[in-house]
mmCIF file of N, CA and C in Angstrom:
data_model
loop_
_atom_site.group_PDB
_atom_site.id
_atom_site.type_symbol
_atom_site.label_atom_id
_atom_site.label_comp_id
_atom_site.label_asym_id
_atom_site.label_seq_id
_atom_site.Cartn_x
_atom_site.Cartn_y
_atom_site.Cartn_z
ATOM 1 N N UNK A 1 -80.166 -7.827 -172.829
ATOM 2 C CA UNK A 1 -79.046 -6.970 -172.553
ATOM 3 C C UNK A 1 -78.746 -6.107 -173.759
ATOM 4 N N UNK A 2 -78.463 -4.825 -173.934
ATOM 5 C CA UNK A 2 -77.715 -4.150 -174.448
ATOM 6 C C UNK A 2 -76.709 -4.076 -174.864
ATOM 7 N N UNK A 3 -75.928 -4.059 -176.388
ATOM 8 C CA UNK A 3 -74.670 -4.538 -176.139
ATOM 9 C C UNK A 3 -73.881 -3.035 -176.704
ATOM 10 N N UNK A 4 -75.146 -2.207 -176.784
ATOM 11 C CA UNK A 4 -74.566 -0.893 -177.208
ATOM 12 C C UNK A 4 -74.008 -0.058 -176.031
ATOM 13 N N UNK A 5 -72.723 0.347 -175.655
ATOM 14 C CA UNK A 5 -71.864 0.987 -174.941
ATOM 15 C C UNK A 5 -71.785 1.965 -175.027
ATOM 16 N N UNK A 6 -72.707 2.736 -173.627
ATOM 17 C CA UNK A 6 -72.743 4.538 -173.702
ATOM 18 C C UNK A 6 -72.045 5.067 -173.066
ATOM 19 N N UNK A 7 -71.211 6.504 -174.000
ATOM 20 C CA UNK A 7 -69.786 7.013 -173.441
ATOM 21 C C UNK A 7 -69.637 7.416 -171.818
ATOM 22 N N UNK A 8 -68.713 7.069 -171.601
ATOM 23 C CA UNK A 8 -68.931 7.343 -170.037
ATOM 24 C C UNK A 8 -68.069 9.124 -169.681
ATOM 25 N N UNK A 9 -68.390 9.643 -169.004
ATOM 26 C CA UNK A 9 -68.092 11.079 -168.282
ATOM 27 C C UNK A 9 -66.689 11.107 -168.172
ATOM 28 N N UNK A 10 -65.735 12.138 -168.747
ATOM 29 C CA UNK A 10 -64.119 12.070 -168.545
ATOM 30 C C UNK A 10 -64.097 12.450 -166.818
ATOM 31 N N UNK A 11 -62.857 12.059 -165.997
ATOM 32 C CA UNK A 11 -62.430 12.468 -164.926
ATOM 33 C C UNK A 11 -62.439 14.237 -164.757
ATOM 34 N N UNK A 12 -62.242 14.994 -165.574
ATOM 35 C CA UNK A 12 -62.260 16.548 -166.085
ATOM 36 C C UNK A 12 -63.654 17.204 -166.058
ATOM 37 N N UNK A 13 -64.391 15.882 -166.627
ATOM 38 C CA UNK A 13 -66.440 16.698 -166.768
ATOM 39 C C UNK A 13 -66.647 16.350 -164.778
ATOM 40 N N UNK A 14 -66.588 15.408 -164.428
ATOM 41 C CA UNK A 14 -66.774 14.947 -162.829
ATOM 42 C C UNK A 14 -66.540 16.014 -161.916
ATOM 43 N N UNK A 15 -65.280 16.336 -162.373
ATOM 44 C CA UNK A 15 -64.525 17.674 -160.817
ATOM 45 C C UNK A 15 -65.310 18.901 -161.355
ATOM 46 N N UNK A 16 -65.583 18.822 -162.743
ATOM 47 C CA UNK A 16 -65.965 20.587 -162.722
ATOM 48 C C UNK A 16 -67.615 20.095 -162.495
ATOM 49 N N UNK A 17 -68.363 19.076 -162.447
ATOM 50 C CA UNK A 17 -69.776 18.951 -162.302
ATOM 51 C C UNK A 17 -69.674 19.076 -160.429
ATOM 52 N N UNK A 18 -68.560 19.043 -159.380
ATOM 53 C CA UNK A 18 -68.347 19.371 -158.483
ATOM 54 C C UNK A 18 -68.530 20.957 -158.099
ATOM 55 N N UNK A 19 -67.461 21.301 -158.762
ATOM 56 C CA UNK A 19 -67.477 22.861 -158.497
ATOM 57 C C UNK A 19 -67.783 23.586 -159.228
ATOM 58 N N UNK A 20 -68.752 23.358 -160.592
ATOM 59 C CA UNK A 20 -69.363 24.118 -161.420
ATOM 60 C C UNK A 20 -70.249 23.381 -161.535
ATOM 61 N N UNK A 21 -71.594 22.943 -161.575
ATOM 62 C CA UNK A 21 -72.716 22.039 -162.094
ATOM 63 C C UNK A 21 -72.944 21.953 -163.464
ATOM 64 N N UNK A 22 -73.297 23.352 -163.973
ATOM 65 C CA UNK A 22 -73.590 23.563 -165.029
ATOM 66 C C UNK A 22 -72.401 23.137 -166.072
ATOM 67 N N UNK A 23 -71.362 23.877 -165.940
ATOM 68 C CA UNK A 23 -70.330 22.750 -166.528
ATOM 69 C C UNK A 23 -69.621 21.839 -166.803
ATOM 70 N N UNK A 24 -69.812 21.016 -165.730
ATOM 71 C CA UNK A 24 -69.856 20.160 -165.908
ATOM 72 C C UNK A 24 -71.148 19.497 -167.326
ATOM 73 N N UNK A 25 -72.426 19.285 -166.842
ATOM 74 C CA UNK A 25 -73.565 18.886 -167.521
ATOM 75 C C UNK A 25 -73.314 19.542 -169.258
ATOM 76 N N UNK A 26 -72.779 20.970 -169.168
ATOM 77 C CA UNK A 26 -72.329 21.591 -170.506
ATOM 78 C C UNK A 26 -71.602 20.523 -171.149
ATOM 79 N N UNK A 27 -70.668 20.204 -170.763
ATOM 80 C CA UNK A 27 -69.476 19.132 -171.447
ATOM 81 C C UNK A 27 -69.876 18.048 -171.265
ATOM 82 N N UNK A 28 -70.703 17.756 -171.405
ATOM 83 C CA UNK A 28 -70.548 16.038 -171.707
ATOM 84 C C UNK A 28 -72.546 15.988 -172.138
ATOM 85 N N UNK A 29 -73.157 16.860 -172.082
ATOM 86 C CA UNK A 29 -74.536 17.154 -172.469
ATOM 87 C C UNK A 29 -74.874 17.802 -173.567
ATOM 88 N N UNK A 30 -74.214 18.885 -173.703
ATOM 89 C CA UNK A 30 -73.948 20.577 -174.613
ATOM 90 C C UNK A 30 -75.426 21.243 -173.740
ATOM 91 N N UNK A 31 -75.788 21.770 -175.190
ATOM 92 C CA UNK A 31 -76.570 22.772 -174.202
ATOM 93 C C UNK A 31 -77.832 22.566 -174.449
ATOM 94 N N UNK A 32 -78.333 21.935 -174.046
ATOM 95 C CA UNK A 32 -79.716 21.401 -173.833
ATOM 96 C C UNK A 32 -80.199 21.469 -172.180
ATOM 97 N N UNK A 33 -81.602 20.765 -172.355
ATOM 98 C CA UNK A 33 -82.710 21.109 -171.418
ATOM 99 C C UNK A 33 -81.598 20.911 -170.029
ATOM 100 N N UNK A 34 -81.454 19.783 -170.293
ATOM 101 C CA UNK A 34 -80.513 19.599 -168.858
ATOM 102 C C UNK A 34 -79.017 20.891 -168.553
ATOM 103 N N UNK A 35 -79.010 21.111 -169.548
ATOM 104 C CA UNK A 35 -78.042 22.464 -168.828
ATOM 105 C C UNK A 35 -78.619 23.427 -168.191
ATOM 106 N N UNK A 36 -80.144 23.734 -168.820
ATOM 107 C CA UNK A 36 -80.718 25.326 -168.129
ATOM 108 C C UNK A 36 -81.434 24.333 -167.097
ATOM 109 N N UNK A 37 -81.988 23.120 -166.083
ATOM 110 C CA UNK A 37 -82.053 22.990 -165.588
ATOM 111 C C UNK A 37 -81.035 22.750 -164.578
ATOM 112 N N UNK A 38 -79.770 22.210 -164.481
ATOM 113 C CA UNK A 38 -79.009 22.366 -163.843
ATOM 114 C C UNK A 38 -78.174 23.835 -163.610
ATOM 115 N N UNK A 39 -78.648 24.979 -164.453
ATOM 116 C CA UNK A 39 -78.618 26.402 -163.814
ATOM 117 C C UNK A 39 -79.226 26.786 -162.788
ATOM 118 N N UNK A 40 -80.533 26.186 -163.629
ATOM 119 C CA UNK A 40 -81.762 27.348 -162.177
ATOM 120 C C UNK A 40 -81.469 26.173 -160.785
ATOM 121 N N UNK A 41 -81.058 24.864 -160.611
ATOM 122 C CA UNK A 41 -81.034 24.276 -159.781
ATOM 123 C C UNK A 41 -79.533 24.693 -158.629
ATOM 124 N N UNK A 42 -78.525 24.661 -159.659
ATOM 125 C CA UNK A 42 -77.487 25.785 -158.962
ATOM 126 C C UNK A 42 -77.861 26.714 -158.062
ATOM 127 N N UNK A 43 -78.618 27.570 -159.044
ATOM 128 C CA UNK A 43 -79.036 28.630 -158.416
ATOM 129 C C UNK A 43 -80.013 29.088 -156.949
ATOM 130 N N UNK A 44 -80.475 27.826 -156.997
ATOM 131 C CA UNK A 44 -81.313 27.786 -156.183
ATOM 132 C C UNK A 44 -80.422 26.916 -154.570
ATOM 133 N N UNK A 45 -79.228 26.201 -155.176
ATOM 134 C CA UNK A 45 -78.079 25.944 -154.008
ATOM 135 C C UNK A 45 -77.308 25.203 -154.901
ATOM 136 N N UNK A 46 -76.525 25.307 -154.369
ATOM 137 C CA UNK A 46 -74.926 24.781 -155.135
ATOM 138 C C UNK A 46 -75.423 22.752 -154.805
ATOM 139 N N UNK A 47 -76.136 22.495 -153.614
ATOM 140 C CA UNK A 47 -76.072 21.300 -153.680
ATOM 141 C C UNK A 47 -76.685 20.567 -154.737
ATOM 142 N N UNK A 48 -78.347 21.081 -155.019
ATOM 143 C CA UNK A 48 -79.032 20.596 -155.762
ATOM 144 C C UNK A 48 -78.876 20.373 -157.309
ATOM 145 N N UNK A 49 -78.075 21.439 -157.662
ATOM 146 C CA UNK A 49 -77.335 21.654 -158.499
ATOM 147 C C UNK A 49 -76.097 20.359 -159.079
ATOM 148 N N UNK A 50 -75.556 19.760 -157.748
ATOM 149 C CA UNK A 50 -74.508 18.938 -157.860
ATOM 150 C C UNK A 50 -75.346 17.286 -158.177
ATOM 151 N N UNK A 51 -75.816 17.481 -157.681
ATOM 152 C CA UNK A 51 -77.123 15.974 -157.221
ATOM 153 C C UNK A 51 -77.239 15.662 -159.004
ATOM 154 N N UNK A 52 -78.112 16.635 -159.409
ATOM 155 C CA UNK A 52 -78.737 17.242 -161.080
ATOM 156 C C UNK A 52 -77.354 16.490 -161.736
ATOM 157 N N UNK A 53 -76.361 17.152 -161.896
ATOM 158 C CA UNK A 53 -75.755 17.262 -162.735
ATOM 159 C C UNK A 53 -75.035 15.906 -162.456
ATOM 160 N N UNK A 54 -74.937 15.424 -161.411
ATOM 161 C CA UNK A 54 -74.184 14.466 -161.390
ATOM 162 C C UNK A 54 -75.150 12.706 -161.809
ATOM 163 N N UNK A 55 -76.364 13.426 -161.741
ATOM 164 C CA UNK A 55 -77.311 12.059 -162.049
ATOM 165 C C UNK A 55 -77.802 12.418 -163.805
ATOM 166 N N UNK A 56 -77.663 13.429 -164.494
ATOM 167 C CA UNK A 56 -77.065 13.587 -165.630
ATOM 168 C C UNK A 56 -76.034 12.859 -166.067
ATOM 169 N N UNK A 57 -74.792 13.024 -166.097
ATOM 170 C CA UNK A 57 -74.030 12.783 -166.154
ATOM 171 C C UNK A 57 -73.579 11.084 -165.860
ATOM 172 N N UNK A 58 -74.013 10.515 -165.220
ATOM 173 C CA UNK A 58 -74.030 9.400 -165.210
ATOM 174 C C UNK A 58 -75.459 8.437 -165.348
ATOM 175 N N UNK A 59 -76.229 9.298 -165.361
ATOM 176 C CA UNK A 59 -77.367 7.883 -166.355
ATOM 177 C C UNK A 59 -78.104 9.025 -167.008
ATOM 178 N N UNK A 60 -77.623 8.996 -168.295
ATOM 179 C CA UNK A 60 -77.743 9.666 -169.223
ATOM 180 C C UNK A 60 -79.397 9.409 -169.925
ATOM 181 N N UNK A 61 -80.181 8.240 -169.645
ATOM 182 C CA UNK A 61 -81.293 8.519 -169.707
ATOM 183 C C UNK A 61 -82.524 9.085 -168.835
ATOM 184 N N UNK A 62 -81.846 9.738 -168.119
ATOM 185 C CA UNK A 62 -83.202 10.622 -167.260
ATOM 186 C C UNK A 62 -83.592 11.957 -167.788
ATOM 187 N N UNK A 63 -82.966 12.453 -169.315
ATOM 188 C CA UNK A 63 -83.102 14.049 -169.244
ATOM 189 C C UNK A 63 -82.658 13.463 -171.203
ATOM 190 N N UNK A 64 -83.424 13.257 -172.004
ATOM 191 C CA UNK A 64 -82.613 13.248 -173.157
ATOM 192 C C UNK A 64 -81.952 14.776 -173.827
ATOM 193 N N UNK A 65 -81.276 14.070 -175.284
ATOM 194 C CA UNK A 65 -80.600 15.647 -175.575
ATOM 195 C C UNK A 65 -81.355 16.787 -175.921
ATOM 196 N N UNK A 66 -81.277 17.180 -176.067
ATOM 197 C CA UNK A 66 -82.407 18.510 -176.630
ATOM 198 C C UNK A 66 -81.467 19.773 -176.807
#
């Protein structure tokens, strides 16, 4: 087990990773790989976009920082 405790996502990064993807993933990521992928994924539909950012955002090892 791990006993190191990784920060978890404020209630504030969640709603805007709703209705903004990218900013969500911005705030609580900065601006790394996973932000310009959760752009072009936006871009390509608001859903895929949400999916991205929200599996960012909560298991923070699928996309490290960059």
């Amino acid at each position: 087990m791990n006993d190191v405790a990784s920060p978890r996502p404020g209630v504030l990064a969640l709603i805007c990773a709703l209705l903004l993807p990218p900013l969500g993933t911005f705030l609580v990521r900065g601006l790394g790989l996973a932000f310009w992928v959760t752009v072009l994924l936006t871009l390509v539909g608001w859903l895929p976009g949400v999916v991205f950012a929200l599996l960012v955002m909560l298991r923070p090892e699928i996309m490290p920082r960059g």
